[in-house]
Structure formats: structure tokens, C-alpha cells
Coordinates of C-alpha atoms in Angstrom, one line a residue:
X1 CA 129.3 69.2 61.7
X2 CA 126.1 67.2 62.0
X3 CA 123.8 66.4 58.5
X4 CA 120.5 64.5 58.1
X5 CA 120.1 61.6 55.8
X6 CA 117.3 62.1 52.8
X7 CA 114.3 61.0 53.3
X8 CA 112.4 59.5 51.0
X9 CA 109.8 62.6 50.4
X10 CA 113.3 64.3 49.4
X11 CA 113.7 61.2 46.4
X12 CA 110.4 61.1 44.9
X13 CA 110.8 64.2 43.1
X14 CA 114.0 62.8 41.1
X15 CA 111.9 59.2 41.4
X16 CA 108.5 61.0 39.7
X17 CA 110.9 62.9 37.4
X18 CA 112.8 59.8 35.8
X19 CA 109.9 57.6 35.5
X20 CA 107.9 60.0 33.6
X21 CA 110.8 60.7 31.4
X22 CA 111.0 56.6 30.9
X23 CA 107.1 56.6 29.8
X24 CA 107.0 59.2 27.6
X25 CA 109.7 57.6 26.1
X26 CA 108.1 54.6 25.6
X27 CA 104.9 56.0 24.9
X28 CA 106.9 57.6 21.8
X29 CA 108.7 54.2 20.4
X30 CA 106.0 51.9 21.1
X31 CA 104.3 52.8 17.9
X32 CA 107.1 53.3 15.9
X33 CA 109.4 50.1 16.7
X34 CA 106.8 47.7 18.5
X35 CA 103.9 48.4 15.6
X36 CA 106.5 48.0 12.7
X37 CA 107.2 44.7 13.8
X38 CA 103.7 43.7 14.1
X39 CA 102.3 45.2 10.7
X40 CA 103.5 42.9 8.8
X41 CA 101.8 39.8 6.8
X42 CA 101.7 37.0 9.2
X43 CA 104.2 34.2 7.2
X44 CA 101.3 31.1 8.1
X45 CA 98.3 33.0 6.2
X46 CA 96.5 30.2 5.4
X47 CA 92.6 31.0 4.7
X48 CA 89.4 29.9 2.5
X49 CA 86.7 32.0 1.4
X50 CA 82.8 30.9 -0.1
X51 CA 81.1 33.4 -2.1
X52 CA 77.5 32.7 -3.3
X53 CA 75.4 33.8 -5.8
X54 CA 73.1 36.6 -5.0
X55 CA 70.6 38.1 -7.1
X56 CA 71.5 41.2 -8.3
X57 CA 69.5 44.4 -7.8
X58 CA 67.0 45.2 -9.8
X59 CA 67.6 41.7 -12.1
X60 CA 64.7 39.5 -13.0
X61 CA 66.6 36.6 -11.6
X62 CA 65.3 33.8 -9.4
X63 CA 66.8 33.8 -5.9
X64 CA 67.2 30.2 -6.4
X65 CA 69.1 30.7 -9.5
X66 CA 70.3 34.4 -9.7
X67 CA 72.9 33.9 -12.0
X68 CA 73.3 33.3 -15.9
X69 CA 75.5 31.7 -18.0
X70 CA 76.1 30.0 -21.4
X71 CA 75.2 26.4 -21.3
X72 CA 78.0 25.2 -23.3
X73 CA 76.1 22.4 -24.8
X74 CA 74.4 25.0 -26.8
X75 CA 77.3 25.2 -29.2
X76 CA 76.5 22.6 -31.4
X77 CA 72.8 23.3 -31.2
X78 CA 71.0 25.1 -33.9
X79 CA 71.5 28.5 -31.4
X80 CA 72.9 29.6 -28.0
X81 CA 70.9 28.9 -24.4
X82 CA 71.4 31.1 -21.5
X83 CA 70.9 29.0 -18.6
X84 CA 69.4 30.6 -14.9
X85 CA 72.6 29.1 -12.1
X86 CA 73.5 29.2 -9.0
X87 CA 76.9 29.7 -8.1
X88 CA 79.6 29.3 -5.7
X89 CA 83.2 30.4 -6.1
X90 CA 85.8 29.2 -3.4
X91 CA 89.5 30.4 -3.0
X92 CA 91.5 29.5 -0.6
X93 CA 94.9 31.9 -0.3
X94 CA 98.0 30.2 1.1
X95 CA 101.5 32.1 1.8
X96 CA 104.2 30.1 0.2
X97 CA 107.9 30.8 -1.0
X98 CA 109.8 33.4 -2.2
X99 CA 108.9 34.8 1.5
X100 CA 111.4 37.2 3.6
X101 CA 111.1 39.9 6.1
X102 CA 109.9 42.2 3.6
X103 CA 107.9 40.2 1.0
X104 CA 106.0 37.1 1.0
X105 CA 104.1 34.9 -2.1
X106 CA 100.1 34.6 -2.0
X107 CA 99.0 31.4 -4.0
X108 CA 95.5 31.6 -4.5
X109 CA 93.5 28.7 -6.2
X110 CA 90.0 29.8 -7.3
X111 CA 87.1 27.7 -8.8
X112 CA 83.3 28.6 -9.8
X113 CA 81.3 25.4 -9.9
X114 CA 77.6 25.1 -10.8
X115 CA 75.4 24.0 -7.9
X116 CA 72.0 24.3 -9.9
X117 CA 71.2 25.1 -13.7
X118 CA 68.4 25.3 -16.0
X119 CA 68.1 23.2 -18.9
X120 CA 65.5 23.6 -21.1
X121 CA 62.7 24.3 -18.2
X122 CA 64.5 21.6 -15.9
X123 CA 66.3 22.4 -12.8
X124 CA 69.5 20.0 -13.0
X125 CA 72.5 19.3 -10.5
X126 CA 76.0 19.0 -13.0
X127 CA 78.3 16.0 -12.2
X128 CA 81.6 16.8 -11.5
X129 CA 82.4 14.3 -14.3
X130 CA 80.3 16.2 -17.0
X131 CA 78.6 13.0 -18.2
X132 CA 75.5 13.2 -15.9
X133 CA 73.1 15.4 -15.2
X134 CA 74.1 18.7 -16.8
X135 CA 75.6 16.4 -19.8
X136 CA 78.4 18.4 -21.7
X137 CA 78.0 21.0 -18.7
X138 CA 80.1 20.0 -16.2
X139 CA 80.3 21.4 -12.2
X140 CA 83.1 22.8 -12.5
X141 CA 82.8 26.1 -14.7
X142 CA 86.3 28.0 -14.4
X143 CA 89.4 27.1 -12.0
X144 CA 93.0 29.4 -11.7
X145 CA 96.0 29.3 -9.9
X146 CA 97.7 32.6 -9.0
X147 CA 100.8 33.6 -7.5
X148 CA 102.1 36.9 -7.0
X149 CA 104.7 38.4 -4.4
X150 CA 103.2 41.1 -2.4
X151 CA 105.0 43.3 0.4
X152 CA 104.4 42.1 3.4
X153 CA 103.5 45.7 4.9
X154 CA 102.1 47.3 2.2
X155 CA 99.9 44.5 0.0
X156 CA 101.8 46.0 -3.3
X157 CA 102.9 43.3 -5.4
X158 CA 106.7 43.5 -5.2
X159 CA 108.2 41.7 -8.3
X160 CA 111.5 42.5 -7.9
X161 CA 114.3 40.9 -6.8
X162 CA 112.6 37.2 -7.4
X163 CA 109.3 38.0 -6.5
X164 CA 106.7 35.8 -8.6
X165 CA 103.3 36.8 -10.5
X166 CA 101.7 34.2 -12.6
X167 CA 99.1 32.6 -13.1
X168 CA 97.7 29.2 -14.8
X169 CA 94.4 29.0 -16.5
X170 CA 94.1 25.3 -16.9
X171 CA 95.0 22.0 -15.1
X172 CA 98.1 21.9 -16.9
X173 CA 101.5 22.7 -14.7
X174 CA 102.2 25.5 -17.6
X175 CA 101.7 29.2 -16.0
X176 CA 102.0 32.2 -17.9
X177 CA 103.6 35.4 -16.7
X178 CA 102.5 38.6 -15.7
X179 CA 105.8 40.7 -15.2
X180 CA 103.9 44.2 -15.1
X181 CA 101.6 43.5 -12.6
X182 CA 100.8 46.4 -10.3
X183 CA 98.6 47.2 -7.2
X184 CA 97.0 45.6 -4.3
X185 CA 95.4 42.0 -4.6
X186 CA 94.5 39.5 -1.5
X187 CA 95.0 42.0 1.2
X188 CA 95.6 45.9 1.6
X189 CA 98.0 47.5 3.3
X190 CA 98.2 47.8 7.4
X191 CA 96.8 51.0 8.7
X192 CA 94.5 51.6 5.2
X193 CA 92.8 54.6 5.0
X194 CA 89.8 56.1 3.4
X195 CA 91.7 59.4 2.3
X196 CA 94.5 57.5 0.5
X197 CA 94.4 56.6 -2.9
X198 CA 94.9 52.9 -3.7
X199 CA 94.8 50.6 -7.0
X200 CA 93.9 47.1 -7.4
X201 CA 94.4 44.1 -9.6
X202 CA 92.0 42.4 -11.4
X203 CA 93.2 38.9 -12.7
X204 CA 90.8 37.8 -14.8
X205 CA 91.2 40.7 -17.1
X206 CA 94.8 41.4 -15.5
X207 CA 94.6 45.0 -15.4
X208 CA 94.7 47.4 -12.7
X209 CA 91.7 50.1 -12.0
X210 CA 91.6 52.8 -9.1
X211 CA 89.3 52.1 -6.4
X212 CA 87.4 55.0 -4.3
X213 CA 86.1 55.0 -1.2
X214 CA 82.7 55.1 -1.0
X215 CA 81.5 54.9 3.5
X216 CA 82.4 53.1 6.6
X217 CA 80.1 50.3 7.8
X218 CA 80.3 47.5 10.1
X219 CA 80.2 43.6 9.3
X220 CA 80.2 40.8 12.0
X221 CA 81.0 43.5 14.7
X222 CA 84.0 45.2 12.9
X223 CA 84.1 48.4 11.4
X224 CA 85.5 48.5 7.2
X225 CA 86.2 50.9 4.7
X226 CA 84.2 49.9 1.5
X227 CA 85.6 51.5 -1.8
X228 CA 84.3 50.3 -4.9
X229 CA 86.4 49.6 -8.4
X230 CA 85.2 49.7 -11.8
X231 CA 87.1 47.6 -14.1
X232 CA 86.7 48.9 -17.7
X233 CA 85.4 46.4 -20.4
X234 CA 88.8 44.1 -21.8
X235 CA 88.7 42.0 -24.6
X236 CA 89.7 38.4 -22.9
X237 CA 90.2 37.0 -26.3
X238 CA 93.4 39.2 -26.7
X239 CA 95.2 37.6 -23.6
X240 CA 97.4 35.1 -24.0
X241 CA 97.8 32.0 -22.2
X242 CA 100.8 29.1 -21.4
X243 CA 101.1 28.3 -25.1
X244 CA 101.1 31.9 -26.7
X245 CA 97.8 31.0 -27.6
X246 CA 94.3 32.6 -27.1
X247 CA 92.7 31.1 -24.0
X248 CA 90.3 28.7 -24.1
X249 CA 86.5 29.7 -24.9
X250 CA 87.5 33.7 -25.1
X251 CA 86.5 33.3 -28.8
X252 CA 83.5 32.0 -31.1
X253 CA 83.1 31.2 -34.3
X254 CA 79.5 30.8 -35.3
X255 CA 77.0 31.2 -38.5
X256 CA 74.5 34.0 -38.4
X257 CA 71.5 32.4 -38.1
X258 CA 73.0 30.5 -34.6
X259 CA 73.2 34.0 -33.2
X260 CA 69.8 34.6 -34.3
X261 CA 71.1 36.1 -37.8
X262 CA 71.5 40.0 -38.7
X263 CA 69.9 42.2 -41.3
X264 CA 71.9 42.2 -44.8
X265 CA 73.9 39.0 -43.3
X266 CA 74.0 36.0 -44.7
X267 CA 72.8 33.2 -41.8
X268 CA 75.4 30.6 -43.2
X269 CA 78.1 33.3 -42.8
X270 CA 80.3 32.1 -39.8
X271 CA 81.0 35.8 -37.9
X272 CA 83.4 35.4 -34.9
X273 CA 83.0 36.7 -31.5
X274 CA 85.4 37.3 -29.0
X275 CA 84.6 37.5 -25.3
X276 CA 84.4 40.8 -23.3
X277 CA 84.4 41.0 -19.6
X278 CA 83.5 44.2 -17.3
X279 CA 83.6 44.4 -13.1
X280 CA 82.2 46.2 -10.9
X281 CA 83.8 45.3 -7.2
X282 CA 83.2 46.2 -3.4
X283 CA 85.7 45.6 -1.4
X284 CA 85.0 45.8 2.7
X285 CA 88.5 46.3 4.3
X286 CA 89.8 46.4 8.1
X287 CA 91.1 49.3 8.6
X288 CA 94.5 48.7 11.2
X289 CA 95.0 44.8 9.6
X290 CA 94.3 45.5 6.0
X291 CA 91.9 42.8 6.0
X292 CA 89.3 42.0 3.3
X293 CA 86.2 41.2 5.0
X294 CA 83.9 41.3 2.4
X295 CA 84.3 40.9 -1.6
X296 CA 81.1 41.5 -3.6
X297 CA 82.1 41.6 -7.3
X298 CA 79.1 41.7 -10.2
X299 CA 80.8 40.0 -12.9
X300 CA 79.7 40.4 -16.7
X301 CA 80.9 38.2 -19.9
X302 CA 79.7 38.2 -23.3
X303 CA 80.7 38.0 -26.6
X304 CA 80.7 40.5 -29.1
X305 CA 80.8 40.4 -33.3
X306 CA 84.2 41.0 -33.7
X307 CA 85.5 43.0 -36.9
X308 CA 82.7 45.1 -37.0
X309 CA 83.1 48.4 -39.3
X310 CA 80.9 51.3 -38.2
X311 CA 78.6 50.9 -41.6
X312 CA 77.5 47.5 -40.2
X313 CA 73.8 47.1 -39.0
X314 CA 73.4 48.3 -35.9
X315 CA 71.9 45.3 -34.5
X316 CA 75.5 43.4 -35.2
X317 CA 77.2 46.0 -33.9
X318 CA 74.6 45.9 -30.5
X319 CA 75.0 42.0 -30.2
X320 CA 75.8 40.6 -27.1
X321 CA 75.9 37.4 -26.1
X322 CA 75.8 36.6 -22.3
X323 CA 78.3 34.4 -21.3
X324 CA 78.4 34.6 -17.6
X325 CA 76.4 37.4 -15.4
X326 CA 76.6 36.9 -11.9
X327 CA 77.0 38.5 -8.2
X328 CA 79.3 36.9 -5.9
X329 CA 79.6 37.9 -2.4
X330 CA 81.3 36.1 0.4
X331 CA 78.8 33.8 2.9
X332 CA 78.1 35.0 6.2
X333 CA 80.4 32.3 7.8
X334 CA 83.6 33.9 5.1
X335 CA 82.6 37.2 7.2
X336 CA 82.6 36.1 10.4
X337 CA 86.0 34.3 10.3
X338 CA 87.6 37.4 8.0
X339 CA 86.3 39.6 10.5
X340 CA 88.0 37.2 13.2
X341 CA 91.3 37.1 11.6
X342 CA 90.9 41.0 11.1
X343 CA 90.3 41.2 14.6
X344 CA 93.3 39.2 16.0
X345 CA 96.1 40.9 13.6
X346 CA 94.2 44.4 14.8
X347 CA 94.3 44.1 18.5
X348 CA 97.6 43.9 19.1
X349 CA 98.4 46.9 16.9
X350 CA 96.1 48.8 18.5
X351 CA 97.0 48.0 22.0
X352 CA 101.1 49.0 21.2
X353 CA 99.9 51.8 18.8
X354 CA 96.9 53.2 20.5
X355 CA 95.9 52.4 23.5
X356 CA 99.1 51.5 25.5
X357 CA 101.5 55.0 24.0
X358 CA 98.2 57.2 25.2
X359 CA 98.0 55.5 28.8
X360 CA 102.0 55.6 28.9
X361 CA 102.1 59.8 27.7
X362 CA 99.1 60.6 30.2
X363 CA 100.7 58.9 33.0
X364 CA 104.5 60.2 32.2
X365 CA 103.3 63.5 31.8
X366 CA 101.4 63.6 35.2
X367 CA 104.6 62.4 36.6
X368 CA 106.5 64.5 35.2
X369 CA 105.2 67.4 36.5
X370 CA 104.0 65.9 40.0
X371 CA 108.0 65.0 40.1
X372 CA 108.9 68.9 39.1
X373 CA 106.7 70.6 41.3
X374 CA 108.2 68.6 43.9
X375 CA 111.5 69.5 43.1
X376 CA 110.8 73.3 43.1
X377 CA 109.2 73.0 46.7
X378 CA 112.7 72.0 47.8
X379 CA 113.3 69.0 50.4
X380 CA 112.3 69.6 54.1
X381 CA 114.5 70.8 56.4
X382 CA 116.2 68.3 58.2
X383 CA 115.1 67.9 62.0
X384 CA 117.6 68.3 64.8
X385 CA 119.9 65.6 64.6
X386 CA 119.9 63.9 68.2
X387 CA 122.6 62.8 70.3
X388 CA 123.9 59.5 68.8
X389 CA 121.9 59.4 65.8
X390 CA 124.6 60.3 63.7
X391 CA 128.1 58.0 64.1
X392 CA 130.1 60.5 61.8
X393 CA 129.5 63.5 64.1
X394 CA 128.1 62.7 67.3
X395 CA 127.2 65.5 69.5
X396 CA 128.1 66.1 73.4
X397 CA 125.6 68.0 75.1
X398 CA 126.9 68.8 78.3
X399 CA 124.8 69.8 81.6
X400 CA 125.9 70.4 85.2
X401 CA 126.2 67.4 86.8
X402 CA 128.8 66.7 83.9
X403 CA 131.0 69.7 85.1
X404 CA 134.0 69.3 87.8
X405 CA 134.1 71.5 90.4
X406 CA 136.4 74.0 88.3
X407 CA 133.6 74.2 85.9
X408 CA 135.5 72.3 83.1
X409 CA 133.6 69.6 81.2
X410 CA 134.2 66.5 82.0
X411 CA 132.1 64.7 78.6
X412 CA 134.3 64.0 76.1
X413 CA 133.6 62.3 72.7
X414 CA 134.6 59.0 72.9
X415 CA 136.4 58.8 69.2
X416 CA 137.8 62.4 69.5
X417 CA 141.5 63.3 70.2
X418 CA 142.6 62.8 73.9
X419 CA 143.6 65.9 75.3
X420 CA 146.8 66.0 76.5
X421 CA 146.7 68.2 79.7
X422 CA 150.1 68.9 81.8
X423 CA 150.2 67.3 85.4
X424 CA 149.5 70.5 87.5
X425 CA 149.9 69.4 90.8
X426 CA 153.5 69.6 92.7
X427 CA 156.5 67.2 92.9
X428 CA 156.0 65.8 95.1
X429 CA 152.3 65.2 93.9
X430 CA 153.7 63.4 90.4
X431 CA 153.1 60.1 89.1
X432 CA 156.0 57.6 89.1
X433 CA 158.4 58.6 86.3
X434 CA 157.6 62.5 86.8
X435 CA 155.1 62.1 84.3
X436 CA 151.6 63.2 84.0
X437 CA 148.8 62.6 86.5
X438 CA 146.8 59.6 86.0
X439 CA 144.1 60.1 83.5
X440 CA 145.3 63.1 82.7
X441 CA 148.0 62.0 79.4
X442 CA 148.9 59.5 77.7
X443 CA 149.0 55.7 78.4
X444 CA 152.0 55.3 77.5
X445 CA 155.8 56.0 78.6
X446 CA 157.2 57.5 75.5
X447 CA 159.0 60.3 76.3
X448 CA 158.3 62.0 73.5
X449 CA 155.0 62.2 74.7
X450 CA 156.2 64.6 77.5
X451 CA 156.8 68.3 77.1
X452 CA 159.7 68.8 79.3
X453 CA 159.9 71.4 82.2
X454 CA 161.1 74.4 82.6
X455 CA 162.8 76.3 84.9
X456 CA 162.7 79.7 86.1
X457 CA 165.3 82.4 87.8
X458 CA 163.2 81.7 91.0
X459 CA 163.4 78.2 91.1
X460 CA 159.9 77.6 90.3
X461 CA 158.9 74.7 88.3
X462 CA 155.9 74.4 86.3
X463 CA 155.0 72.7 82.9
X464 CA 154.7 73.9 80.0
X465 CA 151.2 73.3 77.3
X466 CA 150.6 73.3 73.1
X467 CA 147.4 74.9 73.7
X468 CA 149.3 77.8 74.2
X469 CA 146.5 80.6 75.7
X470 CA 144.6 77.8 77.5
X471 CA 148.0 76.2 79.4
X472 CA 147.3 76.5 83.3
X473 CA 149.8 78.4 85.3
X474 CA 151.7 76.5 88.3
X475 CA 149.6 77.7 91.2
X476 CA 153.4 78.6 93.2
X477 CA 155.0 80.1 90.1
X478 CA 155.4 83.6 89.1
X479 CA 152.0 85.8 88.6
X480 CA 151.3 86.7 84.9
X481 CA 153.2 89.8 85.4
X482 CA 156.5 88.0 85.8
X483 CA 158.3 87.2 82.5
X484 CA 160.3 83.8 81.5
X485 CA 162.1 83.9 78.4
X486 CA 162.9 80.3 78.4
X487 CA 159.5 79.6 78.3
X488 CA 158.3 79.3 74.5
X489 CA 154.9 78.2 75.8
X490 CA 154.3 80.7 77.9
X491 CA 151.3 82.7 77.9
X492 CA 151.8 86.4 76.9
X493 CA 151.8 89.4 80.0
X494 CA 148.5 91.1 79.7

């Protein structure tokens, strides 16, 4: 039986068929294995940020000195001067130990100097020393350390097992502790969204505020979420710092008449103050990378009478003393390189978690079906196998000048069973040995290999055939009518 090999139209059905099975299947993992591993705080975060001083809407300010803030020299005068500034702040945010798969430590150090300040009419540049120029008012106006363990996925600070939050307020190596920390700080969480809800925590007053989304924007050529945070008024005074102590310059201690004195007061009455702080923060955040792009804060301080009862004049009760008032906002080159780093911890989450799943679904589903449709058409029907083409089954096709003159046929497969064919000519005709014609049997001179002859009542001899129906009669034996019992290969009468 002759069969035709498969071509390869017949295999690209199954082909199509497996290989869109083998993209959709990647299309489907790519996102959740390949993305996992890539949404995660990179362990060498090592950036610096500048924010400047920017005049606030709708303030009076300069834009040469939009801020304000307490010139501390004022404290021994005979009353308080608020000073016009400008500002910079700096942080620079490094990742450091306790790091793991899972969580890693942000140490941020952050310092406001004084670029510019007015002092009584004069425009002055503060030494960093504090003995020049701005005299008692040095350059540098606050500096902090913080440290807090974050998840590396999510931007939560993580605190437990070993994680860190603390923070030190001076420049000695003491840090105080902030065990119920809570919320996002830094960075926010891969994959943000404007439809979640997320909090955040605000150091300075160490407590944590909602923030709510506000629009989408661009900055620097990438798109951000901005949500905005209000942080409710805290009394500083009532932190404690390294020492168990009240921090430094969160409390006053004044006569009246230095705060410009009070009905019904007494101006040589000393009337403490502590000092209040209130923030109102934008935050512009990369979506995919959970990237800060842009921090705008407007940051108020001042000091209020403290132990006021409600009978007291309303104008102690109202008092407000401006320590700082400012508007920071990160410089156009912070943006550019936030939006940069936002960029290259974004692109390759989109490329495995966008981009690459949809191309891989859209070309596995087309062939898919391209493979199925295929399949249900069936394979073609296998041409006519020719002569030779097949060495399993080869195929004799026999013609006339292939015949003998009998009308037998003479082409014989080559690997086929010889047929054994009795020697049908007379004795005295025979091969040596009484054996078969030449050509015509075996090669050999086995005996075995012989069917004896037989005999019958007439003398006749003839030889006798295992193809049974198709054994030739001897041409001088008996016609078909005659019968030979002896002979079990004879051919049936009729």
C-alpha cells in the first residue's frame, strides 16, 4: 500500500495552532511575572532635588524675595522683625540599609538656607558662619536627617520586622523615633492611580493627611497625577526631640510689649508662644513609576499666645507671629531629571506590561485561528505516488513489452518474495540434479527447497505447486477430468 509524505501546507495548521497558544501565553504572564519584577524600588536610588522660593499667589511679596521669616536677631531686640528671603531647600534621598527584596531604607537629608534677606531696608547675603553679613542670622535656616523603611512596591513605610523611621533635628548623631509612622513619603507606589485613595506623611509636623486628586497634566514631556494634601495646623512645640525635650525654637517666651503688647496686659508680662505649623502640598506623580516629579508645598509657621482662655482679648487670642511663610517648588532642572528617572523605571514596564502582552495577544489570536481554519479545511489529498518515489511500497506497473509470450508478467519487485514456480518442462528437459529450470527457483541445492514429484497410475510425472489453484498442469499428464489421490496439490475437477 502506497502513502504520501505531509507536506508542509498539511503542518502549518498544528505549526499556527501551537505558536498562537505559546503567545497568548506569554502575552498573559508578561505582565504578571515580568512587571512584578520590575515594579520594584530600584536598590541604587540615589537622587538630589532644588526647590526655590516662588512668590505665592496673590502675596505682596517681591519676586526677588518672596518668602518671609523671623530674623532671629530680633529676639533680643525691643520687638520681632519679619524679614522678606529667598529660599532654597535641597534634599538629596539615598537608599541605604535595612534593604531586601521587599523593603528598602530612604535617608533623606534636607536643608533650607537663606540666599537673600532683608535687614532693616538692606538686602544682605548670610554667611554660612553666622558672623558676617546676616550677623546672628546664619545661611543655614533648618537641616534634618530622615530615615524610614518603605516597601519597595508599594512606597508604604514598612516598620516591621527591622524596618527604620527616625529622624534627627540637629547636628547631633541623637535621632528620635517615630514608631507609628504611616503612609507614603519619597515616592508612591508603582502603577498609582487617580481613583485610589492614598495618605502621606508629613515630617515636619509628623502626621499623616489624606491627599485627593485634583487633574492630570504634563511636566517636561511626562504626563502626572497632581493630588493635593492639606495638613491640619500642629502645635510643633508639643513634639519631642533626641533629649525628651521640646525642640529647639518651637517655643517663645517674650514680654508683651515685644509682641507689640495687648489690651488689659501688662507689657512687662512675659506670655509664651509656641510655634504652629500648617501645609498645603502638591504633589505631581508618574503614574507607572510612582515618581514625584514635582513638590510644591506652601509652608506656614507662627507662634501663637499659648494658654489663652476664651475670656482673653481677642487681639491675644488673634496673635500670630510669622515665623516662616514660604512656597517651595522644585527648579526646572529637579523636573527635568525627575521626569527622566520617571521615564526610564516607566518604559520598561510599559513595554512588558503594555505594549509587548497586546502585540503578543493580537498576533496569537490571529494565529490561532489562521492555524484552526486550516485544520478544519483538512490536508490535501496526496498526489499519485509514482513509480519509485516511495522505497517502502514501490509500485510495478506493467505494459506489453513486459509480458512473455504466455501473457505472464515478467516485472517483478526487486525486494519482493521470489516466486517459486515448478520446472514444467520434461525429463529429459531438467536441470542437473532434477531440479528446477534455471531462473525459475531457488539458487540453491537444498532439498528442502524442492516439492517432490508425484506419480500417477499412468505413469505420468508432473510437479506438484503451494499456490495451489494457480499450479500449471504437466502438458502430457492427465486432463482435469482425471483424478489423482496422491496428489495433495492438485487442483480440484471442475
Amino acid at each position: 500500500m502506497a502513502t504520501g509524505r505531509m507536506s508542509a501546507r498539511d503542518l502549518l495548521g498544528p505549526v499556527l495552532i501551537f505558536l498562537g497558544a505559546l503567545l497568548i501565553v506569554a502575552a498573559i504572564a508578561m505582565p504578571f511575572y515580568l512587571v512584578g519584577q520590575l515594579q520594584k524600588t530600584p536598590m541604587d536610588t540615589d537622587y538630589t532635588t532644588v526647590s526655590t522660593s516662588q512668590r505665592t499667589d496673590g502675596d505682596s511679596s517681591s519676586d526677588a524675595l518672596p518668602a518671609k521669616i523671623l530674623n532671629r536677631c530680633s529676639l533680643t531686640a525691643s520687638k520681632p522683625e519679619v524679614s522678606a528671603a529667598a529660599l532654597t531647600r535641597q534634599q538629596r534621598v539615598v537608599a541605604v540599609k535595612p534593604a531586601g527584596a521587599d523593603k528598602v531604607t530612604f535617608q533623606a537629608g534636607t536643608s533650607t538656607r537663606i540666599n537673600q534677606v532683608q535687614i532693616s531696608g538692606e538686602t544682605v547675603t548670610p554667611s554660612a558662619d553666622s558672623t558676617s553679613g546676616g550677623g546672628c542670622l546664619g545661611a543655614l535656616l533648618t537641616a534634618t536627617v530622615d530615615r524610614v523603611t518603605t516597601n519597595r512596591t508599594s512606597g508604604a513605610a514598612a516598620l516591621s520586622g527591622g524596618g527604620s523611621s527616625e529622624v534627627q533635628l540637629d547636628s547631633s548623631s541623637k535621632s528620635v523615633s517615630i514608631p507609628d509612622r504611616r503612609g507614603l513619603q519619597y515616592k508612591f507606589p508603582f502603577d498609582s492611580s487617580s481613583s485610589k485613595r492614598y495618605i502621606y506623611f508629613d515630617l515636619a509636623s509628623r502626621t499623616t493627611s489624606p491627599l485627593k486628586y485634583v487633574d492630570s497634566t504634563e511636566i517636561a514631556g511626562v504626563k502626572v497625577l497632581h493630588f493635593s494634601q492639606t495638613v491640619p495646623e500642629a502645635n510643633l512645640a508639643q513634639l519631642r526631640d533626641a533629649n525628651d525635650s521640646t525642640p529647639a525654637g518651637t517655643q517663645l517666651s517674650q514680654n508683651a510689649s515685644w509682641y507689640g503688647g495687648f489690651p488689659g496686659i501688662d507689657n512687662r508680662q512675659k506670655l509664651p508662644a509656641d510655634l504652629y505649623r500648617t501645609t498645603t502640598r502638591d504633589l505631581y506623580v508618574e503614574p507607572d513609576s510612582g515618581t514625584i516629579v514635582n513638590d510644591r508645598e506652601r509652608i506656614q509657621e507662627y507662634y501663637k499666645i499659648s494658654g489663652v482662655s476664651g475670656d482673653a482679648p481677642q487681639a491675644l487670642r488673634q496673635y500670630r507671629l510669622t515665623n516662616l511663610d514660604v512656597t517651595f517648588a522644585y527648579d526646572q532642572q529637579s523636573q527635568q531629571q525627575r521626569a527622566s528617572a520617571a521615564k526610564d523605571l516607566s518604559s520598561p514596564i510599559k513595554l512588558y506590561g503594555r505594549w509587548l502582552p497586546i502585540a503578543f495577544g493580537i498576533v496569537g489570536a490571529l494565529a490561532l485561528i489562521a492555524g484552526i481554519i486550516l485544520l478544519l479545511r483538512g490536508p490535501r489529498t496526496p498526489a499519485a505516488v509514482v513509480a519509485g518515489d516511495d522505497p517502502y511500497y514501490p509500485v510495478a506497473t506493467p505494459d506489453d513489452d513486459t509480458r512473455d509470450a504466455r501473457g505472464h508478467d515478467d516485472f517483478r519487485d526487486a525486494d519482493a518474495p521470489t516466486e517459486v514456480r515448478p520446472n514444467l518442462r520434461k525429463d529429459g528437459d531438467r536441470g542437473a540434479g532434477g531440479g528446477f529450470a534455471a531462473g525459475s527457483g531457488p539458487s540453491d541445492d537444498d532439498a528442502t527447497q524442492q516439492f517432490p514429484r508425484v506419480s500417477d497410475d499412468s505413469g505420468r510425472v508432473g510437479w506438484s505447486s503451494p499456490d495451489g489453484p494457480d499450479a500449471r498442469r504437466d502438458p502430457e499428464g492427465p486432463g482435469d477430468s482425471e483424478t489423482r489421490p496422491d496428489d495433495p496439490w492438485r487442483r480440484p475437477n471442475g
